[in-house]
Short mmCIF file of C-alpha atoms in Angstrom, two decimals:
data_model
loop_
_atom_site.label_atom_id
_atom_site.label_comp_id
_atom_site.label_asym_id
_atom_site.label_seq_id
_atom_site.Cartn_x
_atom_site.Cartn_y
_atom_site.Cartn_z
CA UNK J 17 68.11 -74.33 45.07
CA UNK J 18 65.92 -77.04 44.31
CA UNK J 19 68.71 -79.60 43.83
CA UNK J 20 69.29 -78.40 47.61
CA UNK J 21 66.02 -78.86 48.83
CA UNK J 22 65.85 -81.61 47.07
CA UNK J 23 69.01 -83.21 49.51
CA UNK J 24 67.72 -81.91 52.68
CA UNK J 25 64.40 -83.74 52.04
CA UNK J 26 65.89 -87.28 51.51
CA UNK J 27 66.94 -86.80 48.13
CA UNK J 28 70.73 -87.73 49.42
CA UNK J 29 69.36 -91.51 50.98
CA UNK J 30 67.42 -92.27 47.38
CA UNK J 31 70.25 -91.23 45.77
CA UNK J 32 72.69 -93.64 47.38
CA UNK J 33 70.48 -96.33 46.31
CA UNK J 34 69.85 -95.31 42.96
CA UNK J 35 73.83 -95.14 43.12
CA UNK J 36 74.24 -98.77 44.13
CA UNK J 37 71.69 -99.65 41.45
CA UNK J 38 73.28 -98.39 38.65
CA UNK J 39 76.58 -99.72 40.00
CA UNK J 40 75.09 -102.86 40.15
CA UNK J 41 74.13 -102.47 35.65
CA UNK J 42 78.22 -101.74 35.18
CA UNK J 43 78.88 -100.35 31.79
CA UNK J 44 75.21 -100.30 31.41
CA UNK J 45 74.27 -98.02 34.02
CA UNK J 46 75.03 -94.68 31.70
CA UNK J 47 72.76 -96.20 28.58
CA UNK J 48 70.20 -97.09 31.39
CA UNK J 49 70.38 -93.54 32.12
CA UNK J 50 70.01 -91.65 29.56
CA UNK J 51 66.76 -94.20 28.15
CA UNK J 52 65.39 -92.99 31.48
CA UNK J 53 66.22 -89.47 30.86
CA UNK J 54 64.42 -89.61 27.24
CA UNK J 55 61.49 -90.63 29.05
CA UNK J 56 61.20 -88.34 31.62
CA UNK J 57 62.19 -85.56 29.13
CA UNK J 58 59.14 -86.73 26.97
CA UNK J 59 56.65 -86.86 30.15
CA UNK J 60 57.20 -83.65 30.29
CA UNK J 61 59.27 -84.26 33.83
CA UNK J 62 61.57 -81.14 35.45
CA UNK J 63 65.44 -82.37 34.23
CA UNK J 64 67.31 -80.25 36.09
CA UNK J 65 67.07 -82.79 39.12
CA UNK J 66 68.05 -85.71 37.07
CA UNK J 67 70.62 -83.41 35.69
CA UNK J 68 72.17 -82.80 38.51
CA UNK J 69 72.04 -86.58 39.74
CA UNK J 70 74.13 -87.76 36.74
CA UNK J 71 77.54 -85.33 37.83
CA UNK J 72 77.02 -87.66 41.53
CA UNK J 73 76.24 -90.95 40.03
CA UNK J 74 78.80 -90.85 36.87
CA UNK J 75 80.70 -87.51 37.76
CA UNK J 76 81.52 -84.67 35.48
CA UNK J 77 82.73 -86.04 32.13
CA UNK J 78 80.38 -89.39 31.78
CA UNK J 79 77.18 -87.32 33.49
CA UNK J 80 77.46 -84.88 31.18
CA UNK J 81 77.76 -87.27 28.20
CA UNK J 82 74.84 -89.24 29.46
CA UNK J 83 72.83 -86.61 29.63
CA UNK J 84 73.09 -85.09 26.37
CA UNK J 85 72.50 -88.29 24.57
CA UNK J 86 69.19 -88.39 27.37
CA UNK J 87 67.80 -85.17 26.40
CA UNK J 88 68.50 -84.80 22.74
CA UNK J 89 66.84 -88.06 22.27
CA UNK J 90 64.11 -87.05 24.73
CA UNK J 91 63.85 -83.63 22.49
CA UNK J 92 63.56 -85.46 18.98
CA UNK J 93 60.88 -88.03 20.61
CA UNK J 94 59.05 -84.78 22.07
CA UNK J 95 59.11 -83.36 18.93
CA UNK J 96 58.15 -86.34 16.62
CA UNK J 97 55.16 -87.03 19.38
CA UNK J 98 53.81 -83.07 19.13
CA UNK J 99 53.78 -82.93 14.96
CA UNK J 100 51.66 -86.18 15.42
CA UNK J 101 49.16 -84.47 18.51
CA UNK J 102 48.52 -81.43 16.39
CA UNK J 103 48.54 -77.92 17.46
CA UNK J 104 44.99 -77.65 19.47
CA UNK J 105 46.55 -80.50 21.89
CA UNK J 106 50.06 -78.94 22.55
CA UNK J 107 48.28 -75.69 22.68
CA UNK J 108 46.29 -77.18 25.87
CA UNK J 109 49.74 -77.93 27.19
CA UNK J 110 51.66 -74.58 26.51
CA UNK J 111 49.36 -72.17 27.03
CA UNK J 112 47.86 -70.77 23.46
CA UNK J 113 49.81 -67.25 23.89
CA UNK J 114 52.90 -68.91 24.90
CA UNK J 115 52.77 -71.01 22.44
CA UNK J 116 52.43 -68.00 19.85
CA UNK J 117 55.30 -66.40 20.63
CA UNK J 118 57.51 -69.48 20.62
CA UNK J 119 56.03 -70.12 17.19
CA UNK J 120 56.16 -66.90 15.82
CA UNK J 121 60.02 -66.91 17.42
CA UNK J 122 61.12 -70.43 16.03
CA UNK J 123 59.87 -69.73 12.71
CA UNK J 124 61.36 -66.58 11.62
CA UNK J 125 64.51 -67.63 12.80
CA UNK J 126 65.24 -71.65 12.91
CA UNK J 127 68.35 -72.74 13.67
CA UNK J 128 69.23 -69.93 15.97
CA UNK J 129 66.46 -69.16 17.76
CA UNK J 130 66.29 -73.04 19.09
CA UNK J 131 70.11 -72.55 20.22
CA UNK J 132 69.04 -69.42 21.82
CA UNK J 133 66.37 -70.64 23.47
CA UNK J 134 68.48 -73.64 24.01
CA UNK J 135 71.53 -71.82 25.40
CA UNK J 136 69.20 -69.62 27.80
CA UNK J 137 66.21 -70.80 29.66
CA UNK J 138 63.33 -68.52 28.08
CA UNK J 139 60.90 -71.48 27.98
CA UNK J 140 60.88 -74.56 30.02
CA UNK J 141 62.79 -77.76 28.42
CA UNK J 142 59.60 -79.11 27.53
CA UNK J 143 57.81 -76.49 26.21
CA UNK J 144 60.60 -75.57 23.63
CA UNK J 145 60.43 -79.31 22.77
CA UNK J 146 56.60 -79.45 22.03
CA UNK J 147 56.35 -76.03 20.46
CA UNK J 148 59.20 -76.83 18.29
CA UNK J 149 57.28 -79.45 16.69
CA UNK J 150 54.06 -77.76 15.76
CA UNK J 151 56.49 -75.12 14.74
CA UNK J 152 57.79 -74.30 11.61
CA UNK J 153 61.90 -75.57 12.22
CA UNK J 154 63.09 -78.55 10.34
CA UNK J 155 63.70 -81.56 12.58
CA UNK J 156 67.47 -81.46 11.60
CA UNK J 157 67.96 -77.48 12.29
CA UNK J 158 66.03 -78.24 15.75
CA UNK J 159 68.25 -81.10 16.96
CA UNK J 160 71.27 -80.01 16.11
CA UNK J 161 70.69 -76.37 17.75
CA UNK J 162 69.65 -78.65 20.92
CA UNK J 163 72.30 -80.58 20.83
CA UNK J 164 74.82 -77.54 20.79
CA UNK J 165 72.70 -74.89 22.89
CA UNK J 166 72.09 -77.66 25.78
CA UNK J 167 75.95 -78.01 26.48
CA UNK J 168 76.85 -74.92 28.68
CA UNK J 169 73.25 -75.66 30.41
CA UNK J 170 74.20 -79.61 31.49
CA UNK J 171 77.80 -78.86 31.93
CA UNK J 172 76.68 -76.55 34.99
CA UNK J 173 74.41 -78.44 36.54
CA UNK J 174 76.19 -81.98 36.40
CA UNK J 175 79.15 -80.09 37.94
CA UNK J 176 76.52 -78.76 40.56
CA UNK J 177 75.26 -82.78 41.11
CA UNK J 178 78.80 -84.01 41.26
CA UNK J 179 80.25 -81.18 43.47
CA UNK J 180 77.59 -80.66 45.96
CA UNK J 181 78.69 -82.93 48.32
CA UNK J 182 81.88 -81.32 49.05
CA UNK J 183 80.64 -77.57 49.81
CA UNK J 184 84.33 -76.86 50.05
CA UNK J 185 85.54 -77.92 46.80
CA UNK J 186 86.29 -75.74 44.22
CA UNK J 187 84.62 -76.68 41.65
CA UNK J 188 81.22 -76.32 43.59
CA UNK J 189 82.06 -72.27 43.38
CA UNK J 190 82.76 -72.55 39.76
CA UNK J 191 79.54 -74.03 38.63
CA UNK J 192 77.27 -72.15 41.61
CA UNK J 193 79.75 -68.60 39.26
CA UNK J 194 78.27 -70.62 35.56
CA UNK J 195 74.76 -70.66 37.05
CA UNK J 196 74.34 -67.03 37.75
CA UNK J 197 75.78 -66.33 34.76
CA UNK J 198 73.38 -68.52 33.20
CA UNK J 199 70.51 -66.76 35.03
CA UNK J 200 71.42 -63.65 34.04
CA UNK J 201 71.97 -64.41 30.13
CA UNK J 202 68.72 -65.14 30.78
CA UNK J 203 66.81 -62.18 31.64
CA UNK J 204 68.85 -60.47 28.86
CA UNK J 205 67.50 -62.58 26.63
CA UNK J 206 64.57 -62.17 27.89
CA UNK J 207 64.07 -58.32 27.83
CA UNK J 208 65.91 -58.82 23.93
CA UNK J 209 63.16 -61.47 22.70
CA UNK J 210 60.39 -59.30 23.95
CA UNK J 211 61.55 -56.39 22.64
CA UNK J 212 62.16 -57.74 19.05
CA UNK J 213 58.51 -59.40 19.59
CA UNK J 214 57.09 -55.67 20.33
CA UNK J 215 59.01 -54.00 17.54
CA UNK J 216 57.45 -57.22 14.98
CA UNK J 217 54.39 -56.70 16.38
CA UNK J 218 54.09 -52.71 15.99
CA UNK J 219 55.63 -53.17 12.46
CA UNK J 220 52.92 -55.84 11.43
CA UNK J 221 50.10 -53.43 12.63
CA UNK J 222 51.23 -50.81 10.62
CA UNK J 223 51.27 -52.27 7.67
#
């Protein structure tokens, strides 16, 4: 929806430009790319929309390879940049109960709670990427779930750049199919996380 608003705002005229400037970089234009991707991942900028733009600038196959190099790197400098702020200033960010629960979450569980979190949007990008690193995960478990949990996530919405300007094609169906089942994975996840938070929570006060 907001890649569509997004269009039918002007989003389609910067785009061809920003298309003709990355032709203009050749083999470059991916590496380009993905630097700026880091960055915006760090600044703590929406990706979804840049996302998207690498399936139309690169298609499919070289967006989605550009973007996982983007916002992996973006997630390791995220996380390197929190565990040197501290905990008080990423709490300022997050939201000091938010930030509990991803805490309490991450830690118990490492490696797959990132992928889980990774594979399903229960926290924004950015959150997951600051929390992570006043957290108690080891940089190697966290980049390596992100790396894997990230895939089904970029996959659908480069296909969703890349395909949106043929509302007939195939393939625009397909990923529109991925994304709802991506929205509801979820809100199971959601309900499941809570749940298992409640259930920790009520066993910790009995004790």
């Amino acid at each position: 929806m907001a890649l569509g608003a997004w269009v039918a705002l002007g989003g389609g005229d910067l785009l061809r430009e920003v298309r003709q400037w990355v032709d203009s970089l050749g083999m470059w234009g991916p590496v380009v790319f993905a630097v700026c991707y880091a960055l915006a991942v760090t600044a703590l900028l929406p990706g979804s929309v840049l996302t998207a733009s690498a399936g139309a600038l690169f298609g499919l196959p070289l967006g989605v390879a550009a973007v996982l190099v983007g916002a992996t790197a973006g997630a390791a400098l995220s996380f390197g940049l929190a565990r040197w702020l501290g905990r008080p200033v990423v709490a300022r960010y997050a939201g000091s109960g938010r930030l509990a629960r991803l805490d309490a979450y991450l830690t118990r569980r490492g490696f797959a709670a990132v992928l889980l979190v990774r594979l399903v949007p229960l926290f924004p990008f950015s959150v997951i990427n600051y929390g992570a690193g006043v957290a108690g995960v080891r940089f190697s478990s966290y980049v390596t779930a992100t790396a894997l949990g990230i895939i089904p996530g970029t996959v659908v919405y480069t296909g969703l750049g890349g395909f949106l300007g043929d509302p007939g094609s195939p393939g625009l169906w397909i990923a529109l199919g991925a994304l709802l089942v991506l929205s509801a994975g979820s809100w199971w996840a959601a309900r499941l996380v809570h749940s298992r938070s409640v259930e920790a929570g009520a066993t910790a006060g009995s004790r």
